[in-house]
Coordinates of C-alpha atoms in Angstrom, one line a residue:
X1 CA -23.1 25.6 -5.5
X2 CA -25.0 26.4 -2.2
X3 CA -22.9 28.2 0.4
X4 CA -23.6 25.3 2.9
X5 CA -22.4 22.7 0.3
X6 CA -18.8 21.9 0.6
X7 CA -16.5 20.3 -2.0
X8 CA -16.7 17.0 -0.3
X9 CA -20.5 16.8 -0.8
X10 CA -20.4 17.1 -4.5
X11 CA -21.3 13.8 -6.1
X12 CA -19.0 12.5 -8.7
X13 CA -20.0 12.4 -12.4
X14 CA -20.8 9.2 -14.1
X15 CA -17.2 9.0 -15.6
X16 CA -15.6 9.9 -12.2
X17 CA -17.8 7.2 -10.5
X18 CA -16.6 4.7 -13.1
X19 CA -13.1 5.7 -12.2
X20 CA -13.6 5.4 -8.5
X21 CA -15.1 1.9 -9.0
X22 CA -12.2 0.9 -11.1
X23 CA -9.7 2.2 -8.5
X24 CA -11.5 0.4 -5.6
X25 CA -11.4 -2.9 -7.6
X26 CA -7.7 -2.5 -8.6
X27 CA -6.6 -1.7 -5.0
X28 CA -8.5 -4.7 -3.5
X29 CA -7.1 -7.0 -6.2
X30 CA -3.5 -5.7 -6.2
X31 CA -2.9 -4.0 -2.8
X32 CA -1.8 -0.8 -4.4
X33 CA -3.4 1.8 -6.7
X34 CA -3.0 1.7 -10.5
X35 CA -0.9 4.1 -12.5
X36 CA -2.5 6.7 -14.6
X37 CA -1.9 4.7 -17.7
X38 CA -3.5 1.6 -16.2
X39 CA -6.5 3.8 -15.3
X40 CA -6.6 5.0 -18.8
X41 CA -6.8 1.6 -20.2
X42 CA -9.1 0.2 -17.5
X43 CA -11.7 3.0 -17.9
X44 CA -11.4 3.3 -21.6
X45 CA -10.0 6.8 -21.7
X46 CA -7.9 7.8 -24.8
X47 CA -5.5 10.1 -22.9
X48 CA -3.5 10.1 -19.7
X49 CA -4.4 13.9 -19.4
X50 CA -8.1 12.9 -19.1
X51 CA -7.2 10.6 -16.2
X52 CA -5.2 13.4 -14.5
X53 CA -8.2 15.8 -15.0
X54 CA -10.7 13.4 -13.3
X55 CA -8.2 12.4 -10.5
X56 CA -7.5 16.0 -9.6
X57 CA -11.2 16.8 -9.7
X58 CA -11.9 13.8 -7.4
X59 CA -9.2 14.9 -5.0
X60 CA -10.7 18.4 -4.8
X61 CA -14.1 16.9 -4.2
X62 CA -12.8 14.8 -1.4
X63 CA -13.5 11.4 -3.1
X64 CA -9.8 10.6 -3.5
X65 CA -6.7 11.2 -1.5
X66 CA -3.1 11.1 -2.8
X67 CA -0.4 10.1 -0.2
X68 CA 2.9 11.9 -0.3
X69 CA 2.7 12.8 -4.0
X70 CA 4.3 9.5 -4.7
X71 CA 3.5 7.0 -7.5
X72 CA 0.6 4.6 -7.0
X73 CA -0.6 6.4 -3.9
X74 CA -4.3 7.1 -4.7
X75 CA -6.8 6.2 -2.0
X76 CA -10.5 6.1 -2.3
X77 CA -12.1 8.0 0.4
X78 CA -15.4 6.5 1.7
X79 CA -18.1 8.4 3.5
X80 CA -17.5 6.7 6.9
X81 CA -13.7 7.1 6.6
X82 CA -11.7 9.9 8.1
X83 CA -8.1 10.5 9.3
X84 CA -8.8 9.3 12.8
X85 CA -10.0 5.8 11.6
X86 CA -8.6 3.2 13.9
X87 CA -7.7 -0.4 13.0
X88 CA -10.1 -2.5 15.0
X89 CA -8.9 -5.9 14.0
X90 CA -5.7 -7.8 13.1
X91 CA -7.6 -9.4 10.1
X92 CA -5.2 -8.9 7.1
X93 CA -6.6 -9.0 3.6
X94 CA -4.9 -11.2 1.0
X95 CA -3.6 -8.1 -0.9
X96 CA -2.2 -6.7 2.3
X97 CA -0.6 -10.0 3.2
X98 CA 1.0 -10.2 -0.3
X99 CA 2.3 -6.6 0.1
X100 CA 3.7 -7.2 3.6
X101 CA 5.5 -10.4 2.5
X102 CA 7.0 -8.6 -0.5
X103 CA 8.3 -5.9 1.9
X104 CA 9.8 -8.5 4.2
X105 CA 11.4 -10.3 1.2
X106 CA 12.9 -7.0 0.0
X107 CA 14.2 -6.2 3.7
X108 CA 15.8 -9.6 3.8
X109 CA 17.2 -9.4 0.4
X110 CA 18.9 -6.0 1.2
X111 CA 20.4 -7.6 4.3
X112 CA 21.8 -10.6 2.4
X113 CA 23.4 -8.2 -0.1
X114 CA 24.4 -5.5 2.3
X115 CA 27.7 -4.9 4.1
X116 CA 28.7 -6.8 7.2
X117 CA 28.6 -3.6 9.2
X118 CA 24.9 -3.1 8.6
X119 CA 24.0 -6.7 9.2
X120 CA 23.3 -6.5 13.0
X121 CA 20.9 -3.6 12.5
X122 CA 19.2 -5.4 9.7
X123 CA 18.7 -8.5 11.7
X124 CA 17.2 -6.5 14.5
X125 CA 14.8 -4.8 12.0
X126 CA 13.9 -8.1 10.4
X127 CA 13.1 -9.7 13.8
X128 CA 10.8 -6.8 14.7
X129 CA 9.0 -7.1 11.3
X130 CA 8.6 -10.9 11.7
X131 CA 7.2 -10.4 15.2
X132 CA 4.7 -7.9 13.7
X133 CA 3.7 -10.5 11.1
X134 CA 3.0 -12.9 14.0
X135 CA 0.8 -10.3 15.9
X136 CA -1.1 -9.8 12.6
X137 CA -1.9 -13.5 12.5
X138 CA 0.5 -14.4 9.6
X139 CA 2.5 -17.0 11.6
X140 CA 3.2 -19.1 8.5
X141 CA 4.5 -16.2 6.6
X142 CA 6.8 -15.3 9.5
X143 CA 7.9 -18.9 9.8
X144 CA 8.8 -19.1 6.1
X145 CA 11.4 -16.5 6.7
X146 CA 13.1 -18.2 9.6
X147 CA 15.7 -20.2 7.6
X148 CA 17.0 -17.0 5.9
X149 CA 17.0 -15.2 9.2
X150 CA 19.1 -18.0 10.8
X151 CA 21.5 -17.9 7.9
X152 CA 21.9 -14.1 8.4
X153 CA 22.5 -14.6 12.1
X154 CA 25.2 -17.2 11.3
X155 CA 26.8 -14.8 8.8
X156 CA 26.8 -12.0 11.4
X157 CA 28.5 -14.2 14.0
X158 CA 31.0 -15.6 11.5
X159 CA 31.9 -11.9 10.5
X160 CA 32.6 -11.0 14.1

């Protein structure tokens, strides 16, 4: 490797390119990255260790990024992408909308099954998240949670 060439400029091998293409497609479709086992099946590898080898190599080369060392946290790094990339639109992709709605559903579910002492704080958080959905252009999604939020508010006032 030339001294002027950095790890980020090394092109991926054919197998690594296949893995990157699979990851991009999976993330677009599902809104999160696949598990190593799903990558193994999707790319036709026979071992999870092979997946780990390719993933680690792609991370070192700068083609992949792993967030917070948590499960399903792989991100494909594109040539024009860097850490300072700003969101320039409030257009939300279908997979992102699905993910956001699932998070709100989880938040409301926790509030419904939580203790009465935590209910007021949970309601405040839910209202903030629903307002954010509206800002992102997801009015109908935010409206769909209104009946459950109203029920939580009634529960909170009855408990006082």
